Every structure is written in C-alpha cells, then in structure tokens.
Amino acid sequence: MSNVDLGGDVSIAFWAKGNGSFGTNTSVLEAVDSLNNRILNIHFPWSDNSIYFDAGSGNGYDRINKVTTAADIDNNWHHWTFVKKTSTGQMFIYKDGVLWHSGTGLTRPIGTVAKFVLGSNWDQGYNYSGDLDEFAVWTTALDAATIATWKDKKIDASHPNYSALEVYYDFDNTLAMVDKSGNNRLGMPSETTMVQWDAYPVAGKVSGGDRPAVEFTQGTYLAATADSVLETRFPQPKTLFEYTPLDNSFFVVNNALIYDKTTTDT
C-alpha cells in the first residue's frame, strides 16, 4: 500500500498465531510517510510483553499499550482489531471481537502512507514470528458491533464499511498477496514461501447438516492396471510493480501478477 491517504480514522484487523514471539521485540506491521516517519505501528509484542499500537503523524504519533500474556500471542489463533478515531480522540484494541484496551485524547491524524510493511518494521527489522490471516485495513473506525459480527467471516460487498476498505489479503488459493478489496494493491512477499495459500482457513468456515451417502459392496474385482494421470501444475506467480518518484520517495503506480512459461507434466 503506497501513496494512500488514510485520513484521520483507520481500522486494522487480522487473525494471528505467534510462534515464539512472546518476550521478544517485534512489529507485526509499520507504515511510514515519505520521510520515513512512523505513522502506524503495532508491536506484537515488545520485549516487555506489551502490545503497542501507534497511530498518527505530524509531531510524533499517538500510542496505547497494554501488557499481554503468552496465550494471547503464541500458539493460539486470535482475532485482533486496532482502531483509531481521530474525531473523538479515541484508540481501541479489540481481541476476539471484545474490547481489550482503549485510550483517549489521541487526535493526531494518520496521513499519507509512503511505505507499508507487514510482518516487520519499515526497514524489515523486529520481524514477527508466527502466522497471519485475513488482513484488512479500512479508512474508517469500525464499531464494536461490526467487529464482533464480522471477525469470523470473509469480507465482501455486504460488509457495512466495504466502501472504506483499502486493502484485504485473505491469503487463499494463490501464492501471491492478492488484494480482495477491489483496489488491486498487491503485496510483495520477501520470500516465495511466505504465503501458505492451502492452509486451513480461520474465517469463512461454514457448517452444514448434510450427511454423505456411503455404500459398501462385496465381490470379486479385477487386478489393478497401470495407467497415466494427467496433472496440471500451475506456475508460481510473481508480482510486478511500477514506481514513480514523488515527495522524496517512490510510490507504486501500477502492479500486476506475471507467470513464467511452464509445461504440463504427466
């Protein structure tokens, strides 16, 4: 996400399951302006085992923080939403759809993102160790009811704040970071194995009451015969970005997925 004005209100939501992050210095994300000043950051956690949420531009940034537990960070999936509402000076952190922490008197607007990094700070230090899923950013302050209702769902056009959705990575069905918000803001993984597109989903699961019809037959069968199976292997996608210089930085002006030529194996 580059050259995007987040304005005054922002909401960041994702599922997370850490792997040895507790007690270490991490940033699960950081965004900076064209002068590399921090405008968004989430320490998840820091070495004092607190979660820090930083948001704001200008003369510094606003911050709220709270001590967490190992069960909140490592080895368990939890849904987190971080909300900044500049108009009322409030910041919120929701865990699993329930208010976990908040602060007041925090009125700095977010401003324009020049560089947004997921999984570390802006220069790829303080790496987060763990898994993330269903990552989304809105330019609005989601309310508590919406967060609780939608935390287990896939985001689509029926979401009440869909028009304010800036980026949405569900990490499903492809090795690329494809933006499902409609804004086509592709992500660029630093390693090709980072996106586990075939992992079991944490959101959008549907339960049904149907039972399969199973039939067992007894008899004599012919011996198995050798045969060939036609298998199509899809090439790994690569992400191509086009940049332009602006305001002492480079901004993404276009992006696309490209594929190498491949063969069909039998």
XYZ file of C-alpha atoms in Angstrom:
266
model
C 0.000 0.000 0.000
C 1.679 3.169 -1.233
C 0.637 6.831 -1.654
C -2.640 6.183 0.179
C -4.107 8.930 2.364
C -5.580 7.197 5.412
C -7.002 10.469 6.721
C -7.971 10.575 10.384
C -9.723 7.281 11.057
C -8.304 3.812 10.491
C -9.073 0.198 11.419
C -6.633 -2.694 11.031
C -7.872 -6.256 11.516
C -6.217 -9.675 11.272
C -6.004 -13.158 12.745
C -2.660 -14.002 14.364
C -0.953 -17.032 15.904
C 2.564 -16.381 17.133
C 5.427 -18.849 17.228
C 7.936 -17.791 19.873
C 7.114 -14.070 19.681
C 6.280 -13.654 23.365
C 9.061 -11.847 25.229
C 10.737 -10.559 22.050
C 10.844 -7.251 20.189
C 8.507 -7.452 17.195
C 6.498 -5.272 14.852
C 3.651 -7.035 13.101
C 3.372 -4.006 10.806
C 4.676 -0.492 10.318
C 3.796 2.309 7.895
C 5.869 5.431 7.276
C 5.467 8.669 5.351
C 7.718 9.929 2.539
C 10.367 10.980 5.093
C 10.261 7.581 6.814
C 8.445 8.975 9.836
C 6.284 6.395 11.589
C 2.539 6.891 11.132
C 1.343 3.369 12.022
C 2.960 0.613 14.050
C 1.939 -2.400 16.105
C 4.491 -4.028 18.410
C 3.086 -7.530 18.798
C 4.545 -7.693 21.400
C 7.621 -5.801 22.595
C 10.133 -7.447 24.943
C 8.222 -6.113 27.970
C 5.321 -8.305 26.761
C 3.132 -5.322 25.997
C 1.216 -4.764 22.764
C 1.793 -1.205 21.483
C -0.484 0.498 18.961
C 0.957 3.669 17.396
C -1.017 5.877 15.014
C -0.655 9.482 13.916
C 1.518 11.906 12.010
C 2.983 15.360 12.495
C 4.819 15.964 15.760
C 5.172 12.328 16.810
C 2.337 9.814 16.992
C -0.339 8.678 19.446
C 0.104 5.435 21.396
C -1.797 2.996 23.589
C -0.303 -0.151 25.096
C -1.174 -2.976 27.466
C 0.635 -5.979 28.947
C -0.442 -9.256 27.358
C 0.044 -12.964 28.046
C 1.788 -15.781 26.214
C -1.602 -17.372 25.476
C -2.680 -14.163 23.708
C 0.390 -14.140 21.459
C 1.733 -17.646 20.858
C 0.279 -20.994 19.720
C -3.359 -19.887 19.574
C -5.342 -18.134 16.852
C -6.866 -14.827 17.997
C -8.595 -12.078 16.066
C -7.284 -8.546 16.656
C -8.668 -5.188 15.527
C -6.858 -1.881 16.067
C -8.967 1.271 15.660
C -8.056 4.984 15.608
C -10.901 7.540 15.651
C -9.322 10.971 15.392
C -12.601 12.889 15.513
C -13.200 11.729 19.103
C -9.544 11.249 20.069
C -10.032 7.559 20.799
C -7.955 4.465 20.095
C -9.152 0.905 20.665
C -7.773 -2.635 20.606
C -10.263 -5.499 20.253
C -9.373 -9.142 20.886
C -11.719 -11.814 19.505
C -14.413 -9.204 18.954
C -14.323 -7.841 22.543
C -12.801 -4.524 23.656
C -9.396 -5.315 25.175
C -7.860 -1.831 25.661
C -8.548 1.812 24.809
C -7.241 5.349 25.221
C -8.485 8.941 24.885
C -7.101 12.368 23.993
C -5.380 10.971 20.892
C -6.150 13.304 17.991
C -3.227 13.105 15.551
C -4.430 12.168 12.021
C -2.766 9.262 10.209
C -1.777 10.975 6.959
C -0.412 9.512 3.729
C 1.352 6.141 3.611
C 4.519 6.010 1.523
C 5.544 2.514 2.612
C 3.528 -0.152 4.422
C 5.294 -3.290 5.637
C 3.538 -6.344 7.059
C 5.444 -8.767 9.295
C 8.196 -6.396 10.448
C 9.028 -2.722 10.840
C 9.509 -0.492 7.799
C 13.163 -1.464 7.218
C 12.458 -5.177 7.874
C 13.741 -5.404 11.413
C 11.955 -6.722 14.528
C 10.366 -9.498 12.464
C 7.138 -11.029 13.735
C 7.398 -14.804 14.206
C 4.095 -16.528 13.519
C 1.138 -16.768 11.165
C -1.273 -14.076 9.973
C -4.554 -14.405 8.101
C -7.467 -12.274 6.886
C -5.539 -8.982 6.990
C -7.575 -5.847 6.231
C -7.283 -2.064 6.524
C -10.181 0.426 6.454
C -10.193 4.228 6.372
C -12.931 4.337 8.967
C -13.316 3.487 12.633
C -15.179 0.179 12.796
C -17.655 -0.025 15.668
C -17.714 -2.810 18.239
C -20.824 -4.492 16.844
C -19.405 -4.708 13.313
C -16.101 -6.101 14.572
C -17.842 -8.813 16.599
C -20.216 -9.731 13.766
C -17.585 -9.947 11.010
C -14.492 -11.368 12.733
C -15.298 -14.932 11.595
C -16.495 -14.011 8.103
C -14.845 -13.396 4.756
C -15.122 -9.727 3.810
C -17.372 -8.980 0.843
C -19.565 -6.189 -0.527
C -22.218 -6.820 2.135
C -19.879 -5.514 4.849
C -21.343 -2.212 6.148
C -17.978 -0.443 5.706
C -16.947 -2.076 2.434
C -16.599 1.289 0.651
C -13.869 2.265 3.149
C -11.898 -0.984 2.697
C -8.425 -0.058 1.442
C -6.729 -3.456 1.311
C -7.727 -7.050 2.102
C -5.426 -10.058 1.925
C -7.101 -13.390 2.738
C -4.040 -15.393 1.566
C -6.262 -18.000 -0.112
C -5.801 -20.028 -3.323
C -2.638 -18.373 -4.624
C 0.974 -17.869 -3.560
C 0.657 -14.135 -4.266
C -0.684 -11.466 -1.905
C -3.801 -10.621 -3.917
C -5.860 -7.663 -2.715
C -9.547 -8.640 -2.456
C -10.694 -5.081 -1.627
C -11.161 -4.156 -5.291
C -8.284 -1.633 -5.111
C -5.741 -4.070 -6.622
C -2.975 -3.273 -4.124
C -0.833 -6.374 -4.466
C 1.619 -7.223 -1.727
C 5.223 -8.278 -2.310
C 6.315 -11.216 -0.095
C 10.010 -11.082 0.773
C 10.157 -14.887 0.423
C 8.254 -17.080 -2.019
C 7.170 -19.483 0.729
C 5.606 -16.858 2.972
C 2.037 -17.230 1.668
C 0.606 -20.596 2.745
C -2.335 -20.456 0.393
C -3.522 -24.010 1.150
C -3.538 -23.734 4.966
C -6.799 -24.427 6.786
C -8.838 -21.186 6.866
C -9.609 -19.386 10.117
C -12.535 -17.381 8.710
C -15.418 -18.097 6.371
C -15.936 -21.662 7.564
C -19.491 -22.944 7.065
C -21.048 -25.852 8.956
C -23.766 -27.979 7.402
C -26.067 -30.766 8.481
C -25.770 -32.897 5.347
C -24.542 -36.472 5.665
C -22.729 -38.313 2.870
C -24.393 -41.336 1.277
C -21.988 -44.272 1.664
C -22.435 -47.720 0.093
C -20.243 -50.817 0.613
C -20.180 -53.605 -1.975
C -18.707 -57.081 -1.616
C -17.477 -59.063 -4.615
C -14.563 -60.039 -6.834
C -12.554 -57.348 -8.600
C -10.052 -57.421 -11.458
C -6.417 -56.679 -10.664
C -5.344 -53.072 -10.880
C -3.882 -51.936 -14.204
C -1.186 -49.335 -14.731
C -2.371 -46.037 -16.154
C -1.174 -42.476 -16.500
C -2.644 -39.420 -14.837
C -2.617 -36.002 -16.449
C -1.641 -33.389 -13.882
C -1.589 -29.661 -14.474
C 0.901 -27.741 -12.385
C 0.303 -24.037 -12.174
C 3.378 -21.804 -12.216
C 4.253 -19.722 -9.199
C 3.112 -16.118 -9.733
C 5.450 -13.168 -9.464
C 4.437 -9.615 -8.600
C 5.500 -6.777 -10.889
C 5.448 -3.215 -9.532
C 5.797 0.083 -11.405
C 7.097 3.001 -9.328
C 7.237 6.763 -9.749
C 9.354 9.260 -7.725
C 7.346 11.702 -5.584
C 7.959 13.626 -2.344
C 11.411 12.186 -1.637
C 10.196 8.638 -2.097
C 8.961 6.115 -4.660
C 5.278 5.278 -4.921
C 3.636 2.297 -6.576
C 1.539 3.459 -9.546
C 0.731 0.069 -11.054
C 1.052 -3.619 -10.240
C 0.293 -6.957 -11.867
C 0.776 -10.693 -11.451
C 3.004 -12.364 -14.039
C 3.701 -16.044 -14.667
C 6.663 -17.860 -16.169
C 6.061 -20.249 -19.034
C 5.541 -23.798 -17.802
C 4.818 -27.316 -19.035
C 2.164 -29.870 -18.249
C 3.574 -32.955 -16.544
C 2.163 -36.472 -16.888
